[in-house]
Amino acid sequence: MLNGRIIVDVINVVQAQLAQATGYAAVCALEALPAVLNTRKMSRLCDPRVTRDIANSVLIPVVAKFSIGHDIEAEVAIQSGANFIDESEFAIGGTLSTLYVENKGDLPVPVICGVATLTE
């Protein structure tokens, strides 16, 4: 479904709808644009209400990022309507859980962090 296609970062419904209209394969719901995230070297889980609004406004898949090892963030992202989740490689903070660091296969949606192809 997504293999070889482009996923674009969005922060609101309008951007997600534009991405869908212009043919992107999926959108990644972020709490801020990458340029902002790169300056502060930290990301947080997108507001679950924003992720839910984006998921309800487009037909293409929605990806939600969560912090590495933060199983509660992963669950919130999934409950917010994300079709895929992505561990953020630079979003480390707080206490890490080994639950999903080691057992991503236990999640009900695919985790696409760091994969070269969707068959990994």
PDB file of C-alpha atoms in Angstrom:
ATOM      1  CA  MET A   1       0.000   0.000   0.000  1.00  0.00           C
ATOM      2  CA  LEU A   2       2.724   2.502   0.941  1.00  0.00           C
ATOM      3  CA  ASN A   3       5.769   0.815  -0.589  1.00  0.00           C
ATOM      4  CA  GLY A   4       7.612   3.255  -2.846  1.00  0.00           C
ATOM      5  CA  ARG A   5       5.151   6.069  -2.191  1.00  0.00           C
ATOM      6  CA  ILE A   6       5.528   9.306  -0.250  1.00  0.00           C
ATOM      7  CA  ILE A   7       4.310   9.952   3.286  1.00  0.00           C
ATOM      8  CA  VAL A   8       4.066  13.652   4.147  1.00  0.00           C
ATOM      9  CA  ASP A   9       4.218  15.297   7.581  1.00  0.00           C
ATOM     10  CA  VAL A  10       1.158  17.322   8.581  1.00  0.00           C
ATOM     11  CA  ILE A  11       0.079  19.212  11.685  1.00  0.00           C
ATOM     12  CA  ASN A  12      -3.609  19.792  10.947  1.00  0.00           C
ATOM     13  CA  VAL A  13      -6.656  18.643   8.988  1.00  0.00           C
ATOM     14  CA  VAL A  14      -6.236  21.189   6.190  1.00  0.00           C
ATOM     15  CA  GLN A  15      -2.716  19.958   5.425  1.00  0.00           C
ATOM     16  CA  ALA A  16      -3.889  16.328   5.549  1.00  0.00           C
ATOM     17  CA  GLN A  17      -6.728  16.998   3.124  1.00  0.00           C
ATOM     18  CA  LEU A  18      -4.349  18.811   0.768  1.00  0.00           C
ATOM     19  CA  ALA A  19      -1.930  15.868   0.941  1.00  0.00           C
ATOM     20  CA  GLN A  20      -4.726  13.469   0.053  1.00  0.00           C
ATOM     21  CA  ALA A  21      -5.922  15.675  -2.819  1.00  0.00           C
ATOM     22  CA  THR A  22      -2.419  15.855  -4.286  1.00  0.00           C
ATOM     23  CA  GLY A  23      -1.850  12.101  -4.196  1.00  0.00           C
ATOM     24  CA  TYR A  24       0.339  11.362  -1.182  1.00  0.00           C
ATOM     25  CA  ALA A  25       0.213   7.772   0.061  1.00  0.00           C
ATOM     26  CA  ALA A  26      -0.265   8.700   3.727  1.00  0.00           C
ATOM     27  CA  VAL A  27       0.144  11.495   6.238  1.00  0.00           C
ATOM     28  CA  CYS A  28       2.192  11.530   9.429  1.00  0.00           C
ATOM     29  CA  ALA A  29       0.481  13.517  12.180  1.00  0.00           C
ATOM     30  CA  LEU A  30       3.070  15.618  14.014  1.00  0.00           C
ATOM     31  CA  GLU A  31       2.786  18.065  16.893  1.00  0.00           C
ATOM     32  CA  ALA A  32       4.995  20.558  15.013  1.00  0.00           C
ATOM     33  CA  LEU A  33       6.646  20.798  11.612  1.00  0.00           C
ATOM     34  CA  PRO A  34      10.038  19.048  11.243  1.00  0.00           C
ATOM     35  CA  ALA A  35      11.912  22.364  11.005  1.00  0.00           C
ATOM     36  CA  VAL A  36      10.677  23.259  14.487  1.00  0.00           C
ATOM     37  CA  LEU A  37      11.324  19.768  15.840  1.00  0.00           C
ATOM     38  CA  ASN A  38      14.903  19.826  14.543  1.00  0.00           C
ATOM     39  CA  THR A  39      15.685  23.058  16.385  1.00  0.00           C
ATOM     40  CA  ARG A  40      14.621  21.712  19.749  1.00  0.00           C
ATOM     41  CA  LYS A  41      15.865  18.118  19.208  1.00  0.00           C
ATOM     42  CA  MET A  42      12.744  16.692  20.773  1.00  0.00           C
ATOM     43  CA  SER A  43       9.309  15.658  19.651  1.00  0.00           C
ATOM     44  CA  ARG A  44       6.174  14.848  21.550  1.00  0.00           C
ATOM     45  CA  LEU A  45       3.174  12.749  20.667  1.00  0.00           C
ATOM     46  CA  CYS A  46       0.750  14.732  18.515  1.00  0.00           C
ATOM     47  CA  ASP A  47      -2.352  15.856  20.374  1.00  0.00           C
ATOM     48  CA  PRO A  48      -4.658  12.810  20.156  1.00  0.00           C
ATOM     49  CA  ARG A  49      -7.576  15.054  19.185  1.00  0.00           C
ATOM     50  CA  VAL A  50      -5.624  16.354  16.194  1.00  0.00           C
ATOM     51  CA  THR A  51      -4.668  12.822  15.149  1.00  0.00           C
ATOM     52  CA  ARG A  52      -8.317  11.730  15.460  1.00  0.00           C
ATOM     53  CA  ASP A  53      -9.521  14.756  13.451  1.00  0.00           C
ATOM     54  CA  ILE A  54      -6.968  14.031  10.726  1.00  0.00           C
ATOM     55  CA  ALA A  55      -7.916  10.328  10.635  1.00  0.00           C
ATOM     56  CA  ASN A  56     -11.600  11.257  10.333  1.00  0.00           C
ATOM     57  CA  SER A  57     -10.974  13.781   7.547  1.00  0.00           C
ATOM     58  CA  VAL A  58      -8.969  11.698   5.045  1.00  0.00           C
ATOM     59  CA  LEU A  59      -9.205   8.298   3.409  1.00  0.00           C
ATOM     60  CA  ILE A  60      -5.444   7.758   3.179  1.00  0.00           C
ATOM     61  CA  PRO A  61      -3.588   6.099   6.082  1.00  0.00           C
ATOM     62  CA  VAL A  62      -2.495   8.166   9.071  1.00  0.00           C
ATOM     63  CA  VAL A  63       0.842   7.546  10.782  1.00  0.00           C
ATOM     64  CA  ALA A  64       1.374   8.725  14.363  1.00  0.00           C
ATOM     65  CA  LYS A  65       4.773   9.062  16.009  1.00  0.00           C
ATOM     66  CA  PHE A  66       5.480   8.015  19.568  1.00  0.00           C
ATOM     67  CA  SER A  67       8.603   8.236  21.694  1.00  0.00           C
ATOM     68  CA  ILE A  68      10.941   5.256  21.686  1.00  0.00           C
ATOM     69  CA  GLY A  69       9.884   2.756  24.308  1.00  0.00           C
ATOM     70  CA  HIS A  70       6.876   4.722  25.521  1.00  0.00           C
ATOM     71  CA  ASP A  71       4.149   2.105  25.467  1.00  0.00           C
ATOM     72  CA  ILE A  72       1.460   4.488  26.752  1.00  0.00           C
ATOM     73  CA  GLU A  73       2.168   6.918  23.901  1.00  0.00           C
ATOM     74  CA  ALA A  74       1.921   4.017  21.451  1.00  0.00           C
ATOM     75  CA  GLU A  75      -1.476   3.041  22.864  1.00  0.00           C
ATOM     76  CA  VAL A  76      -2.706   6.656  22.730  1.00  0.00           C
ATOM     77  CA  ALA A  77      -1.561   6.960  19.096  1.00  0.00           C
ATOM     78  CA  ILE A  78      -3.415   3.772  18.198  1.00  0.00           C
ATOM     79  CA  GLN A  79      -6.573   4.811  20.045  1.00  0.00           C
ATOM     80  CA  SER A  80      -6.423   8.166  18.218  1.00  0.00           C
ATOM     81  CA  GLY A  81      -7.081   6.424  14.928  1.00  0.00           C
ATOM     82  CA  ALA A  82      -3.585   5.937  13.504  1.00  0.00           C
ATOM     83  CA  ASN A  83      -3.284   3.188  10.898  1.00  0.00           C
ATOM     84  CA  PHE A  84       0.476   2.912  11.450  1.00  0.00           C
ATOM     85  CA  ILE A  85       2.739   4.096  14.239  1.00  0.00           C
ATOM     86  CA  ASP A  86       6.342   5.233  14.050  1.00  0.00           C
ATOM     87  CA  GLU A  87       8.814   5.374  16.911  1.00  0.00           C
ATOM     88  CA  SER A  88      10.489   8.747  16.836  1.00  0.00           C
ATOM     89  CA  GLU A  89      14.244   8.257  16.691  1.00  0.00           C
ATOM     90  CA  PHE A  90      14.954  11.533  18.476  1.00  0.00           C
ATOM     91  CA  ALA A  91      12.103  11.661  20.963  1.00  0.00           C
ATOM     92  CA  ILE A  92      13.585  10.147  24.097  1.00  0.00           C
ATOM     93  CA  GLY A  93      12.574  11.380  27.505  1.00  0.00           C
ATOM     94  CA  GLY A  94      11.206  10.055  30.748  1.00  0.00           C
ATOM     95  CA  THR A  95      11.231   6.425  31.727  1.00  0.00           C
ATOM     96  CA  LEU A  96      11.531   3.941  28.894  1.00  0.00           C
ATOM     97  CA  SER A  97       9.472   0.792  28.897  1.00  0.00           C
ATOM     98  CA  THR A  98      10.893  -2.368  27.388  1.00  0.00           C
ATOM     99  CA  LEU A  99       7.405  -3.636  26.575  1.00  0.00           C
ATOM    100  CA  TYR A 100       7.205  -2.252  23.043  1.00  0.00           C
ATOM    101  CA  VAL A 101      10.908  -1.686  22.497  1.00  0.00           C
ATOM    102  CA  GLU A 102      11.257  -5.453  22.451  1.00  0.00           C
ATOM    103  CA  ASN A 103       7.730  -6.566  21.494  1.00  0.00           C
ATOM    104  CA  LYS A 104       6.440  -4.379  18.684  1.00  0.00           C
ATOM    105  CA  GLY A 105       4.728  -7.404  17.195  1.00  0.00           C
ATOM    106  CA  ASP A 106       2.247  -7.249  20.066  1.00  0.00           C
ATOM    107  CA  LEU A 107       0.811  -3.965  18.789  1.00  0.00           C
ATOM    108  CA  PRO A 108      -2.448  -4.087  16.787  1.00  0.00           C
ATOM    109  CA  VAL A 109      -1.111  -1.785  14.029  1.00  0.00           C
ATOM    110  CA  PRO A 110       2.166  -1.927  12.077  1.00  0.00           C
ATOM    111  CA  VAL A 111       5.191  -0.074  13.453  1.00  0.00           C
ATOM    112  CA  ILE A 112       7.140   1.418  10.548  1.00  0.00           C
ATOM    113  CA  CYS A 113      10.146   2.961  12.295  1.00  0.00           C
ATOM    114  CA  GLY A 114      13.476   2.576  10.575  1.00  0.00           C
ATOM    115  CA  VAL A 115      12.329   0.096   7.970  1.00  0.00           C
ATOM    116  CA  ALA A 116      13.708   0.123   4.456  1.00  0.00           C
ATOM    117  CA  THR A 117      10.619  -1.671   3.106  1.00  0.00           C
ATOM    118  CA  LEU A 118       7.219  -2.430   4.546  1.00  0.00           C
ATOM    119  CA  THR A 119       8.004  -6.149   4.463  1.00  0.00           C
ATOM    120  CA  GLU A 120      10.551  -5.752   7.285  1.00  0.00           C
TER     121      GLU A 120
END
